C-alpha cells in the first residue's frame, strides 16, 4: 500500500498543474456560486473525481481529500465571497455564497500541496485502509432520454471524514431523480457529508440519518431557488457501522437484505397509495388520485422525496430508517431504484444472484470486457429487470457482507448435494 501510494503521489505532483490561468482539470458541480454549507460536499466530490480519473488508490484518495478539506476550512475564505446580490437579497437568504470556480481551484491546490508534503513524509495509513471495498454496481439509462439516477459508495467513510475510533463504517446509496438530475446529484454529493456531521451518529444512526436527509432537503431548497431548479429525487442509503446495518429512505427506491440465500424485508417504500401515506397527504389538505398510477395532487408518483418543493409538504422530505443487528450469516444488501423493483420481486433476487455467481463472465456483449463475479451480479440483475419490461433508468448496487468468492464457493459446495438430493427423490419416486 505505501509503495503504491508513493508511486501515485510522485506521478500526481508531476502531472497535475492548477495554476491561476490553467483550466480546472475537472469541472465543479456548481459553475457559478456555492454556499459555505455546500462547500465540503462539493469539494470532496471534486477531489475524489480528480483522483479517481488518475487511478489513485481509493484509501489514499479519501485521506488526501480529507486533509485538503481540513486545510481549506481553516483558511480565510473572504476573498472568494460573491458580493453581488440580486434584488431579493439572495445572499442574506441563503447565507454566504462563494465563487465556485475560484474556491475549487484553491481546494485543488490544497490537494496538490498535501500530495507534495506526503511525498516527503507519508503518514501512516489506518488499519484496514488497504482492504478493497466489496460491492458491485451497474447502472443504465435504458430507453429513457436522460439518465437521472445517481449512486455513491463510500467504503472509506472513516478516512474521508477523519474518524479514528476503530469502528468500521461504510456508506452506500442510490438516488432516482425525476424532472431532471439536479436533486439526485445534490443528494449523492451531500447526504453522506451531512450524515458524518451528526452528533448522534455514534449512538443513534436512525436519528442521524433522518436529520441528514432533512438537512440536505433544506440545503437543496436554497440551491433550487437561486438556480430555479424544479427537480426531485427519491433515495435509499445503507450505513454499516461495525455489526449494525441501518437503511434510510425517501420514496420508492428500496433496499433488501439477503441472509443464507433468503430475502429479508427491511422497509416499505413510500408510495401515494400506501394507506398511511394517503392519510397523511389528505390530512394536510392534499389528495391522491389515479392517473395511470397513483399520484400526489395529480403530479408526482412518490409521496416522499428530496426537492419537489412545489408540492411540499404533501411530498414529504422526512425519511424513514430501519436498523438491523448483523449476526454474520448475511450474504449481501441490495439497493436499487424503482426501475428495478417495479419489475423484479425481492424473492427473485437470491436465485438471480446465484446464477450470476455460477456463471460470471461477459454479460454486456462481445465487445465488453469479461466481468468479475461481483460485477456479474449487478449486471445480471439489471439485465433481468430490463428483459422483464423495465423502460426506466435502472441502478442496482450489491454490497457484499461476505465476499463474492466465498458465496460462489458455498454455492459450488451446495450444488452437488442438491443434485444428489434431487436424484434420490427421483429414484424414490420411480420405485413408488
PDB file of C-alpha atoms in Angstrom, residues 113-406:
ATOM      1  CA  UNK A 113       0.054  20.812  -1.522  1.00  0.00           C
ATOM      2  CA  UNK A 114      -0.870  17.833   0.668  1.00  0.00           C
ATOM      3  CA  UNK A 115       0.396  15.451  -2.032  1.00  0.00           C
ATOM      4  CA  UNK A 116       3.738  17.300  -2.141  1.00  0.00           C
ATOM      5  CA  UNK A 117       4.054  17.142   1.654  1.00  0.00           C
ATOM      6  CA  UNK A 118       3.156  13.432   1.722  1.00  0.00           C
ATOM      7  CA  UNK A 119       5.777  12.737  -0.927  1.00  0.00           C
ATOM      8  CA  UNK A 120       8.372  13.788   1.615  1.00  0.00           C
ATOM      9  CA  UNK A 121       6.685  12.289   4.680  1.00  0.00           C
ATOM     10  CA  UNK A 122       3.937   9.754   4.018  1.00  0.00           C
ATOM     11  CA  UNK A 123       1.581   9.420   7.005  1.00  0.00           C
ATOM     12  CA  UNK A 124       0.735   6.023   8.439  1.00  0.00           C
ATOM     13  CA  UNK A 125      -2.369   4.517   6.909  1.00  0.00           C
ATOM     14  CA  UNK A 126      -5.156   3.457   9.293  1.00  0.00           C
ATOM     15  CA  UNK A 127      -5.703  -0.241   9.856  1.00  0.00           C
ATOM     16  CA  UNK A 128      -7.865  -1.712   7.118  1.00  0.00           C
ATOM     17  CA  UNK A 129      -7.132   1.122   4.691  1.00  0.00           C
ATOM     18  CA  UNK A 130      -5.780  -1.292   2.089  1.00  0.00           C
ATOM     19  CA  UNK A 131      -8.842  -3.546   2.121  1.00  0.00           C
ATOM     20  CA  UNK A 132     -10.708  -3.316  -1.191  1.00  0.00           C
ATOM     21  CA  UNK A 133     -14.383  -2.327  -0.989  1.00  0.00           C
ATOM     22  CA  UNK A 134     -16.679  -5.279  -1.542  1.00  0.00           C
ATOM     23  CA  UNK A 135     -19.541  -4.010  -3.661  1.00  0.00           C
ATOM     24  CA  UNK A 136     -20.716  -4.038  -7.263  1.00  0.00           C
ATOM     25  CA  UNK A 137     -22.860  -1.510  -9.116  1.00  0.00           C
ATOM     26  CA  UNK A 138     -24.377  -1.363 -12.572  1.00  0.00           C
ATOM     27  CA  UNK A 139     -26.495   1.472 -13.981  1.00  0.00           C
ATOM     28  CA  UNK A 140     -28.117   2.017 -17.384  1.00  0.00           C
ATOM     29  CA  UNK A 141     -30.112   4.834 -18.965  1.00  0.00           C
ATOM     30  CA  UNK A 142     -32.258   2.191 -20.652  1.00  0.00           C
ATOM     31  CA  UNK A 143     -34.721   3.652 -23.186  1.00  0.00           C
ATOM     32  CA  UNK A 144     -35.172   6.912 -21.304  1.00  0.00           C
ATOM     33  CA  UNK A 145     -33.929  10.096 -22.948  1.00  0.00           C
ATOM     34  CA  UNK A 146     -31.781  11.036 -19.932  1.00  0.00           C
ATOM     35  CA  UNK A 147     -30.037   9.254 -17.087  1.00  0.00           C
ATOM     36  CA  UNK A 148     -31.404  10.704 -13.841  1.00  0.00           C
ATOM     37  CA  UNK A 149     -30.100   8.065 -11.393  1.00  0.00           C
ATOM     38  CA  UNK A 150     -27.045   8.660  -9.235  1.00  0.00           C
ATOM     39  CA  UNK A 151     -25.222   6.343  -6.870  1.00  0.00           C
ATOM     40  CA  UNK A 152     -22.410   6.686  -4.367  1.00  0.00           C
ATOM     41  CA  UNK A 153     -20.241   4.238  -2.438  1.00  0.00           C
ATOM     42  CA  UNK A 154     -18.023   5.415   0.416  1.00  0.00           C
ATOM     43  CA  UNK A 155     -16.293   2.290   1.665  1.00  0.00           C
ATOM     44  CA  UNK A 156     -13.579   4.545   3.169  1.00  0.00           C
ATOM     45  CA  UNK A 157     -16.018   6.560   5.312  1.00  0.00           C
ATOM     46  CA  UNK A 158     -13.614   6.846   8.257  1.00  0.00           C
ATOM     47  CA  UNK A 159     -10.716   8.039   6.093  1.00  0.00           C
ATOM     48  CA  UNK A 160     -12.870  10.563   4.230  1.00  0.00           C
ATOM     49  CA  UNK A 161     -14.237  12.150   7.399  1.00  0.00           C
ATOM     50  CA  UNK A 162     -11.364  11.667   9.806  1.00  0.00           C
ATOM     51  CA  UNK A 163     -12.885   9.114  12.195  1.00  0.00           C
ATOM     52  CA  UNK A 164     -10.151   7.362  14.156  1.00  0.00           C
ATOM     53  CA  UNK A 165     -12.056   5.393  16.792  1.00  0.00           C
ATOM     54  CA  UNK A 166     -11.521   1.966  15.215  1.00  0.00           C
ATOM     55  CA  UNK A 167     -15.206   1.472  14.377  1.00  0.00           C
ATOM     56  CA  UNK A 168     -15.726   0.184  10.832  1.00  0.00           C
ATOM     57  CA  UNK A 169     -18.065   2.426   8.800  1.00  0.00           C
ATOM     58  CA  UNK A 170     -19.255   2.197   5.215  1.00  0.00           C
ATOM     59  CA  UNK A 171     -21.923   4.089   3.281  1.00  0.00           C
ATOM     60  CA  UNK A 172     -23.781   3.241   0.071  1.00  0.00           C
ATOM     61  CA  UNK A 173     -26.702   4.978  -1.642  1.00  0.00           C
ATOM     62  CA  UNK A 174     -28.844   5.079  -4.778  1.00  0.00           C
ATOM     63  CA  UNK A 175     -30.819   8.165  -5.833  1.00  0.00           C
ATOM     64  CA  UNK A 176     -33.526   8.251  -8.507  1.00  0.00           C
ATOM     65  CA  UNK A 177     -34.159  11.720  -9.887  1.00  0.00           C
ATOM     66  CA  UNK A 178     -37.264  12.977 -11.658  1.00  0.00           C
ATOM     67  CA  UNK A 179     -37.838  16.229 -13.505  1.00  0.00           C
ATOM     68  CA  UNK A 180     -34.081  16.408 -14.044  1.00  0.00           C
ATOM     69  CA  UNK A 181     -30.978  15.009 -12.383  1.00  0.00           C
ATOM     70  CA  UNK A 182     -30.159  18.010 -10.157  1.00  0.00           C
ATOM     71  CA  UNK A 183     -31.787  16.750  -6.938  1.00  0.00           C
ATOM     72  CA  UNK A 184     -30.267  13.272  -7.322  1.00  0.00           C
ATOM     73  CA  UNK A 185     -26.811  14.744  -7.958  1.00  0.00           C
ATOM     74  CA  UNK A 186     -27.196  17.037  -4.962  1.00  0.00           C
ATOM     75  CA  UNK A 187     -28.227  14.220  -2.634  1.00  0.00           C
ATOM     76  CA  UNK A 188     -25.411  11.980  -3.871  1.00  0.00           C
ATOM     77  CA  UNK A 189     -22.939  14.790  -3.169  1.00  0.00           C
ATOM     78  CA  UNK A 190     -24.138  15.944   0.236  1.00  0.00           C
ATOM     79  CA  UNK A 191     -26.069  13.264   2.154  1.00  0.00           C
ATOM     80  CA  UNK A 192     -23.038  11.291   3.404  1.00  0.00           C
ATOM     81  CA  UNK A 193     -21.320  14.561   4.354  1.00  0.00           C
ATOM     82  CA  UNK A 194     -24.366  15.662   6.347  1.00  0.00           C
ATOM     83  CA  UNK A 195     -24.527  12.231   7.988  1.00  0.00           C
ATOM     84  CA  UNK A 196     -20.875  12.415   9.061  1.00  0.00           C
ATOM     85  CA  UNK A 197     -21.588  15.682  10.926  1.00  0.00           C
ATOM     86  CA  UNK A 198     -24.454  14.345  13.048  1.00  0.00           C
ATOM     87  CA  UNK A 199     -23.548  14.115  16.730  1.00  0.00           C
ATOM     88  CA  UNK A 200     -25.900  11.135  17.159  1.00  0.00           C
ATOM     89  CA  UNK A 201     -24.117   9.050  14.504  1.00  0.00           C
ATOM     90  CA  UNK A 202     -22.150   7.084  17.113  1.00  0.00           C
ATOM     91  CA  UNK A 203     -25.141   6.226  19.295  1.00  0.00           C
ATOM     92  CA  UNK A 204     -28.321   6.511  17.191  1.00  0.00           C
ATOM     93  CA  UNK A 205     -27.837   6.100  13.454  1.00  0.00           C
ATOM     94  CA  UNK A 206     -31.573   6.285  12.719  1.00  0.00           C
ATOM     95  CA  UNK A 207     -31.855   9.759  14.256  1.00  0.00           C
ATOM     96  CA  UNK A 208     -28.659  10.834  12.486  1.00  0.00           C
ATOM     97  CA  UNK A 209     -29.915   9.568   9.119  1.00  0.00           C
ATOM     98  CA  UNK A 210     -33.279  11.323   9.423  1.00  0.00           C
ATOM     99  CA  UNK A 211     -31.606  14.596  10.397  1.00  0.00           C
ATOM    100  CA  UNK A 212     -29.159  14.289   7.488  1.00  0.00           C
ATOM    101  CA  UNK A 213     -31.947  13.749   4.947  1.00  0.00           C
ATOM    102  CA  UNK A 214     -33.887  16.740   6.291  1.00  0.00           C
ATOM    103  CA  UNK A 215     -30.789  18.935   6.247  1.00  0.00           C
ATOM    104  CA  UNK A 216     -29.944  18.054   2.637  1.00  0.00           C
ATOM    105  CA  UNK A 217     -33.550  18.673   1.570  1.00  0.00           C
ATOM    106  CA  UNK A 218     -33.394  22.133   3.131  1.00  0.00           C
ATOM    107  CA  UNK A 219     -29.968  22.807   1.580  1.00  0.00           C
ATOM    108  CA  UNK A 220     -31.328  21.877  -1.834  1.00  0.00           C
ATOM    109  CA  UNK A 221     -34.230  24.268  -1.330  1.00  0.00           C
ATOM    110  CA  UNK A 222     -31.716  27.148  -1.279  1.00  0.00           C
ATOM    111  CA  UNK A 223     -29.934  25.941  -4.426  1.00  0.00           C
ATOM    112  CA  UNK A 224     -33.214  25.264  -6.228  1.00  0.00           C
ATOM    113  CA  UNK A 225     -34.446  28.776  -5.506  1.00  0.00           C
ATOM    114  CA  UNK A 226     -31.304  30.616  -6.545  1.00  0.00           C
ATOM    115  CA  UNK A 227     -30.821  28.486  -9.687  1.00  0.00           C
ATOM    116  CA  UNK A 228     -34.530  27.988 -10.481  1.00  0.00           C
ATOM    117  CA  UNK A 229     -34.423  24.179 -10.299  1.00  0.00           C
ATOM    118  CA  UNK A 230     -37.605  22.093 -10.113  1.00  0.00           C
ATOM    119  CA  UNK A 231     -36.379  18.504  -9.841  1.00  0.00           C
ATOM    120  CA  UNK A 232     -36.808  15.940  -7.088  1.00  0.00           C
ATOM    121  CA  UNK A 233     -35.228  12.640  -6.094  1.00  0.00           C
ATOM    122  CA  UNK A 234     -36.095   9.542  -4.145  1.00  0.00           C
ATOM    123  CA  UNK A 235     -33.225   7.852  -2.365  1.00  0.00           C
ATOM    124  CA  UNK A 236     -32.158   4.866  -0.315  1.00  0.00           C
ATOM    125  CA  UNK A 237     -28.945   4.718   1.703  1.00  0.00           C
ATOM    126  CA  UNK A 238     -27.292   1.962   3.724  1.00  0.00           C
ATOM    127  CA  UNK A 239     -24.811   2.609   6.522  1.00  0.00           C
ATOM    128  CA  UNK A 240     -22.722  -0.171   8.032  1.00  0.00           C
ATOM    129  CA  UNK A 241     -21.279   0.615  11.447  1.00  0.00           C
ATOM    130  CA  UNK A 242     -19.494  -2.418  12.867  1.00  0.00           C
ATOM    131  CA  UNK A 243     -22.150  -5.168  13.013  1.00  0.00           C
ATOM    132  CA  UNK A 244     -25.108  -2.838  12.616  1.00  0.00           C
ATOM    133  CA  UNK A 245     -26.871  -2.135   9.311  1.00  0.00           C
ATOM    134  CA  UNK A 246     -29.055   0.973   9.016  1.00  0.00           C
ATOM    135  CA  UNK A 247     -31.146   1.716   5.946  1.00  0.00           C
ATOM    136  CA  UNK A 248     -32.834   5.087   5.390  1.00  0.00           C
ATOM    137  CA  UNK A 249     -35.105   6.008   2.512  1.00  0.00           C
ATOM    138  CA  UNK A 250     -37.379   8.562   0.884  1.00  0.00           C
ATOM    139  CA  UNK A 251     -39.787   7.438  -1.824  1.00  0.00           C
ATOM    140  CA  UNK A 252     -39.772   4.211  -3.815  1.00  0.00           C
ATOM    141  CA  UNK A 253     -36.080   3.376  -4.124  1.00  0.00           C
ATOM    142  CA  UNK A 254     -35.529   0.295  -1.977  1.00  0.00           C
ATOM    143  CA  UNK A 255     -33.022  -1.840  -0.101  1.00  0.00           C
ATOM    144  CA  UNK A 256     -33.240  -5.517   0.803  1.00  0.00           C
ATOM    145  CA  UNK A 257     -31.064  -7.889   2.813  1.00  0.00           C
ATOM    146  CA  UNK A 258     -30.277 -11.486   1.845  1.00  0.00           C
ATOM    147  CA  UNK A 259     -29.413 -13.898   4.646  1.00  0.00           C
ATOM    148  CA  UNK A 260     -28.431 -17.504   3.892  1.00  0.00           C
ATOM    149  CA  UNK A 261     -29.874 -17.162   0.408  1.00  0.00           C
ATOM    150  CA  UNK A 262     -33.246 -15.800   1.572  1.00  0.00           C
ATOM    151  CA  UNK A 263     -34.650 -12.298   1.114  1.00  0.00           C
ATOM    152  CA  UNK A 264     -35.266 -10.275   4.276  1.00  0.00           C
ATOM    153  CA  UNK A 265     -37.630  -7.286   4.128  1.00  0.00           C
ATOM    154  CA  UNK A 266     -36.063  -4.136   5.568  1.00  0.00           C
ATOM    155  CA  UNK A 267     -38.506  -1.432   4.529  1.00  0.00           C
ATOM    156  CA  UNK A 268     -41.717  -0.434   2.796  1.00  0.00           C
ATOM    157  CA  UNK A 269     -41.363   2.180   0.045  1.00  0.00           C
ATOM    158  CA  UNK A 270     -43.198   5.494   0.253  1.00  0.00           C
ATOM    159  CA  UNK A 271     -45.915   5.446  -2.385  1.00  0.00           C
ATOM    160  CA  UNK A 272     -49.062   7.599  -2.517  1.00  0.00           C
ATOM    161  CA  UNK A 273     -51.339   4.533  -2.463  1.00  0.00           C
ATOM    162  CA  UNK A 274     -49.886   3.327   0.844  1.00  0.00           C
ATOM    163  CA  UNK A 275     -52.732   3.823   3.278  1.00  0.00           C
ATOM    164  CA  UNK A 276     -50.746   5.761   5.898  1.00  0.00           C
ATOM    165  CA  UNK A 277     -49.163   7.984   3.231  1.00  0.00           C
ATOM    166  CA  UNK A 278     -52.559   8.658   1.631  1.00  0.00           C
ATOM    167  CA  UNK A 279     -53.972   9.587   5.037  1.00  0.00           C
ATOM    168  CA  UNK A 280     -51.020  11.891   5.799  1.00  0.00           C
ATOM    169  CA  UNK A 281     -51.451  13.718   2.482  1.00  0.00           C
ATOM    170  CA  UNK A 282     -55.224  14.097   2.910  1.00  0.00           C
ATOM    171  CA  UNK A 283     -54.809  15.353   6.488  1.00  0.00           C
ATOM    172  CA  UNK A 284     -52.617  18.127   5.058  1.00  0.00           C
ATOM    173  CA  UNK A 285     -55.344  19.088   2.577  1.00  0.00           C
ATOM    174  CA  UNK A 286     -53.907  17.274  -0.443  1.00  0.00           C
ATOM    175  CA  UNK A 287     -55.291  14.388  -2.463  1.00  0.00           C
ATOM    176  CA  UNK A 288     -54.150  11.144  -4.034  1.00  0.00           C
ATOM    177  CA  UNK A 289     -55.611  10.411  -7.478  1.00  0.00           C
ATOM    178  CA  UNK A 290     -55.153   7.655 -10.047  1.00  0.00           C
ATOM    179  CA  UNK A 291     -53.786   8.904 -13.376  1.00  0.00           C
ATOM    180  CA  UNK A 292     -52.195   5.822 -14.898  1.00  0.00           C
ATOM    181  CA  UNK A 293     -50.647   5.363 -11.445  1.00  0.00           C
ATOM    182  CA  UNK A 294     -51.386   6.870  -8.048  1.00  0.00           C
ATOM    183  CA  UNK A 295     -50.163  10.473  -7.835  1.00  0.00           C
ATOM    184  CA  UNK A 296     -49.946  13.208  -5.202  1.00  0.00           C
ATOM    185  CA  UNK A 297     -52.243  16.081  -6.214  1.00  0.00           C
ATOM    186  CA  UNK A 298     -52.193  14.687  -9.746  1.00  0.00           C
ATOM    187  CA  UNK A 299     -48.433  15.262 -10.087  1.00  0.00           C
ATOM    188  CA  UNK A 300     -45.732  13.083  -8.527  1.00  0.00           C
ATOM    189  CA  UNK A 301     -45.944   9.286  -8.255  1.00  0.00           C
ATOM    190  CA  UNK A 302     -43.951   9.286  -4.993  1.00  0.00           C
ATOM    191  CA  UNK A 303     -45.089  10.645  -1.655  1.00  0.00           C
ATOM    192  CA  UNK A 304     -41.648  11.492  -0.230  1.00  0.00           C
ATOM    193  CA  UNK A 305     -38.567  12.931  -1.919  1.00  0.00           C
ATOM    194  CA  UNK A 306     -35.752  15.428  -1.722  1.00  0.00           C
ATOM    195  CA  UNK A 307     -36.835  18.510  -3.658  1.00  0.00           C
ATOM    196  CA  UNK A 308     -40.260  18.748  -5.362  1.00  0.00           C
ATOM    197  CA  UNK A 309     -40.794  21.996  -3.462  1.00  0.00           C
ATOM    198  CA  UNK A 310     -43.890  22.911  -5.450  1.00  0.00           C
ATOM    199  CA  UNK A 311     -45.639  20.000  -3.679  1.00  0.00           C
ATOM    200  CA  UNK A 312     -44.187  20.266  -0.182  1.00  0.00           C
ATOM    201  CA  UNK A 313     -45.375  19.261   2.433  1.00  0.00           C
ATOM    202  CA  UNK A 314     -47.568  16.750   0.583  1.00  0.00           C
ATOM    203  CA  UNK A 315     -44.397  15.261  -0.905  1.00  0.00           C
ATOM    204  CA  UNK A 316     -42.520  14.979   2.376  1.00  0.00           C
ATOM    205  CA  UNK A 317     -38.798  15.326   2.922  1.00  0.00           C
ATOM    206  CA  UNK A 318     -38.898  13.224   6.106  1.00  0.00           C
ATOM    207  CA  UNK A 319     -37.001   9.947   5.761  1.00  0.00           C
ATOM    208  CA  UNK A 320     -37.703   6.650   7.480  1.00  0.00           C
ATOM    209  CA  UNK A 321     -34.960   4.413   8.853  1.00  0.00           C
ATOM    210  CA  UNK A 322     -34.657   0.758   9.854  1.00  0.00           C
ATOM    211  CA  UNK A 323     -31.768  -0.793  11.787  1.00  0.00           C
ATOM    212  CA  UNK A 324     -30.748  -4.451  11.866  1.00  0.00           C
ATOM    213  CA  UNK A 325     -28.087  -6.092  14.010  1.00  0.00           C
ATOM    214  CA  UNK A 326     -25.964  -8.372  11.823  1.00  0.00           C
ATOM    215  CA  UNK A 327     -25.151 -11.854  13.088  1.00  0.00           C
ATOM    216  CA  UNK A 328     -22.520 -12.801  10.495  1.00  0.00           C
ATOM    217  CA  UNK A 329     -24.640 -15.119   8.326  1.00  0.00           C
ATOM    218  CA  UNK A 330     -25.833 -12.344   5.986  1.00  0.00           C
ATOM    219  CA  UNK A 331     -24.852 -12.556   2.318  1.00  0.00           C
ATOM    220  CA  UNK A 332     -25.393  -9.052   0.920  1.00  0.00           C
ATOM    221  CA  UNK A 333     -27.513  -5.901   0.860  1.00  0.00           C
ATOM    222  CA  UNK A 334     -29.076  -4.805  -2.421  1.00  0.00           C
ATOM    223  CA  UNK A 335     -30.026  -1.181  -3.155  1.00  0.00           C
ATOM    224  CA  UNK A 336     -31.929  -0.227  -6.301  1.00  0.00           C
ATOM    225  CA  UNK A 337     -34.306   2.309  -7.820  1.00  0.00           C
ATOM    226  CA  UNK A 338     -37.898   1.598  -8.833  1.00  0.00           C
ATOM    227  CA  UNK A 339     -36.744   0.846 -12.383  1.00  0.00           C
ATOM    228  CA  UNK A 340     -35.544  -2.440 -10.888  1.00  0.00           C
ATOM    229  CA  UNK A 341     -38.072  -3.176  -8.147  1.00  0.00           C
ATOM    230  CA  UNK A 342     -41.115  -2.432 -10.323  1.00  0.00           C
ATOM    231  CA  UNK A 343     -40.140  -5.458 -12.417  1.00  0.00           C
ATOM    232  CA  UNK A 344     -38.304  -7.776 -10.023  1.00  0.00           C
ATOM    233  CA  UNK A 345     -39.761  -9.155  -6.817  1.00  0.00           C
ATOM    234  CA  UNK A 346     -37.378  -9.326  -3.835  1.00  0.00           C
ATOM    235  CA  UNK A 347     -37.943 -13.086  -3.597  1.00  0.00           C
ATOM    236  CA  UNK A 348     -36.474 -13.463  -7.110  1.00  0.00           C
ATOM    237  CA  UNK A 349     -33.188 -11.762  -6.254  1.00  0.00           C
ATOM    238  CA  UNK A 350     -31.336 -14.579  -4.428  1.00  0.00           C
ATOM    239  CA  UNK A 351     -31.754 -17.008  -7.329  1.00  0.00           C
ATOM    240  CA  UNK A 352     -30.619 -14.398  -9.867  1.00  0.00           C
ATOM    241  CA  UNK A 353     -27.509 -13.731  -7.785  1.00  0.00           C
ATOM    242  CA  UNK A 354     -26.772 -17.448  -7.528  1.00  0.00           C
ATOM    243  CA  UNK A 355     -26.999 -17.778 -11.297  1.00  0.00           C
ATOM    244  CA  UNK A 356     -24.622 -14.858 -11.808  1.00  0.00           C
ATOM    245  CA  UNK A 357     -22.092 -16.266  -9.365  1.00  0.00           C
ATOM    246  CA  UNK A 358     -22.236 -19.675 -11.024  1.00  0.00           C
ATOM    247  CA  UNK A 359     -21.601 -18.202 -14.457  1.00  0.00           C
ATOM    248  CA  UNK A 360     -19.570 -14.976 -14.135  1.00  0.00           C
ATOM    249  CA  UNK A 361     -18.433 -13.501 -17.397  1.00  0.00           C
ATOM    250  CA  UNK A 362     -19.329 -11.206 -20.234  1.00  0.00           C
ATOM    251  CA  UNK A 363     -22.923 -10.078 -19.682  1.00  0.00           C
ATOM    252  CA  UNK A 364     -22.864  -6.904 -21.747  1.00  0.00           C
ATOM    253  CA  UNK A 365     -21.989  -8.321 -25.156  1.00  0.00           C
ATOM    254  CA  UNK A 366     -18.911  -9.479 -27.006  1.00  0.00           C
ATOM    255  CA  UNK A 367     -17.302  -6.027 -27.045  1.00  0.00           C
ATOM    256  CA  UNK A 368     -17.373  -5.674 -23.251  1.00  0.00           C
ATOM    257  CA  UNK A 369     -14.559  -6.939 -21.031  1.00  0.00           C
ATOM    258  CA  UNK A 370     -15.177 -10.086 -19.050  1.00  0.00           C
ATOM    259  CA  UNK A 371     -16.927  -9.272 -15.794  1.00  0.00           C
ATOM    260  CA  UNK A 372     -15.676 -10.299 -12.383  1.00  0.00           C
ATOM    261  CA  UNK A 373     -18.052 -12.366 -10.275  1.00  0.00           C
ATOM    262  CA  UNK A 374     -19.058  -9.243  -8.305  1.00  0.00           C
ATOM    263  CA  UNK A 375     -19.691  -7.170 -11.434  1.00  0.00           C
ATOM    264  CA  UNK A 376     -21.584 -10.056 -12.998  1.00  0.00           C
ATOM    265  CA  UNK A 377     -24.094  -9.996 -10.144  1.00  0.00           C
ATOM    266  CA  UNK A 378     -25.051  -6.331 -10.631  1.00  0.00           C
ATOM    267  CA  UNK A 379     -25.137  -6.706 -14.418  1.00  0.00           C
ATOM    268  CA  UNK A 380     -27.294  -9.831 -14.245  1.00  0.00           C
ATOM    269  CA  UNK A 381     -29.856  -8.082 -12.046  1.00  0.00           C
ATOM    270  CA  UNK A 382     -30.057  -5.006 -14.266  1.00  0.00           C
ATOM    271  CA  UNK A 383     -30.402  -7.097 -17.413  1.00  0.00           C
ATOM    272  CA  UNK A 384     -33.141  -9.197 -15.840  1.00  0.00           C
ATOM    273  CA  UNK A 385     -35.165  -6.072 -14.963  1.00  0.00           C
ATOM    274  CA  UNK A 386     -34.753  -4.738 -18.472  1.00  0.00           C
ATOM    275  CA  UNK A 387     -35.768  -8.060 -20.045  1.00  0.00           C
ATOM    276  CA  UNK A 388     -38.806  -8.134 -17.741  1.00  0.00           C
ATOM    277  CA  UNK A 389     -40.018  -4.911 -19.333  1.00  0.00           C
ATOM    278  CA  UNK A 390     -38.470  -2.012 -17.384  1.00  0.00           C
ATOM    279  CA  UNK A 391     -38.155   1.093 -19.547  1.00  0.00           C
ATOM    280  CA  UNK A 392     -36.915   3.310 -16.706  1.00  0.00           C
ATOM    281  CA  UNK A 393     -33.366   4.154 -15.685  1.00  0.00           C
ATOM    282  CA  UNK A 394     -32.054   1.167 -13.711  1.00  0.00           C
ATOM    283  CA  UNK A 395     -29.397   1.256 -10.991  1.00  0.00           C
ATOM    284  CA  UNK A 396     -28.507  -1.748  -8.842  1.00  0.00           C
ATOM    285  CA  UNK A 397     -25.849  -1.805  -6.124  1.00  0.00           C
ATOM    286  CA  UNK A 398     -24.917  -5.004  -4.287  1.00  0.00           C
ATOM    287  CA  UNK A 399     -22.978  -4.607  -1.037  1.00  0.00           C
ATOM    288  CA  UNK A 400     -21.417  -7.937  -0.139  1.00  0.00           C
ATOM    289  CA  UNK A 401     -21.327  -8.831   3.548  1.00  0.00           C
ATOM    290  CA  UNK A 402     -19.457 -11.989   2.590  1.00  0.00           C
ATOM    291  CA  UNK A 403     -17.080 -11.954  -0.359  1.00  0.00           C
ATOM    292  CA  UNK A 404     -18.469 -12.974  -3.771  1.00  0.00           C
ATOM    293  CA  UNK A 405     -15.746 -15.625  -3.912  1.00  0.00           C
ATOM    294  CA  UNK A 406     -16.904 -17.112  -0.615  1.00  0.00           C
TER     295      UNK A 406
END
